[in-house]
C-alpha angles and dihedrals in degrees: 000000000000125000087253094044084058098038088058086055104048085050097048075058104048082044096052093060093043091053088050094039092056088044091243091149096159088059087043095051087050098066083055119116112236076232094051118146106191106191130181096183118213109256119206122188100241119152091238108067100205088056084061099097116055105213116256101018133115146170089210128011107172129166119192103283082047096062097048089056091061092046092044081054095049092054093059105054096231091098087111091187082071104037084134101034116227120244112206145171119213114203102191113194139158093056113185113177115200127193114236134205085273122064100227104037110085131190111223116176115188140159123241141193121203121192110205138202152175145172119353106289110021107115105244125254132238119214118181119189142157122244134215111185130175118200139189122220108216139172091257090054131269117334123192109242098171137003127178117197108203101188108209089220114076087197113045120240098202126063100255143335102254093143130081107255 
């Protein structure tokens, strides 16, 4: 893979949490692939790593209808999980972009660290979390195919997870 080919994708990234950040879901849902599987696997605290995702269970397992859905909700107001609505800041680090079988498919992890907020004197939340994203490279531009949110906490500490990771 080429410098520009990375630096697209470090700023498809960079991109991504601003739009969320500034709730511009619309622009946001527009870099998402038709194909698009959003997971936020279920994390249990066992002493053996490998045994802390119980196979098929997630705390979100959205596909692209799915997450319209969301966005459709939050502009109404009647999303009761954001009355208020959170204001957050993502800082995303540690990006590792891997080549896959198909030329124009690529494999990025990264960490990530979201602050979250709501209201005027609640004291913010911090949700850390890896990501594995696959993207597509198109003509159009990079379009998320897949992403899998693996939150580090096995019990949330924030009350829901009302927000796009």
């Amino acid at each position: 893979m080429d410098y520009a080919s990375r630096e697209q994708i470090h700023h498809f990234l960079s991109n991504e949490a601003l739009l969320l950040d500034e709730r511009r879901f619309d622009e946001w849902f527009a870099l998402l692939d038709d194909e698009i599987v959003y997971e936020v696997p279920l994390r249990i605290g066992m002493n053996n790593y490998k045994d802390e995702f119980p196979g098929d269970a997630y705390r979100i397992l959205d596909k692209k209808a799915h997450i319209k859905t969301r966005i459709d909700r939050l502009a109404t107001g009647q999303a009761w999980a954001e009355v208020p609505p959170s204001r957050t800041l993502r800082l995303i680090g540690s990006i590792m972009i891997e080549a896959t079988e198909q030329a124009d498919v690529v494999t990025v992890h990264s960490a990530s660290i979201m602050y979250r907020q709501r209201g005027h004197d609640e004291a913010g939340d911090i949700i850390p979390y890896r990501r594995v994203d696959t993207l597509k490279i198109t003509e159009q531009g990079i379009r998320l195919l897949k992403r899998k949110a693996i939150l580090a906490d096995a019990v949330l500490r924030t009350p829901n997870l009302g927000v796009f990771l």
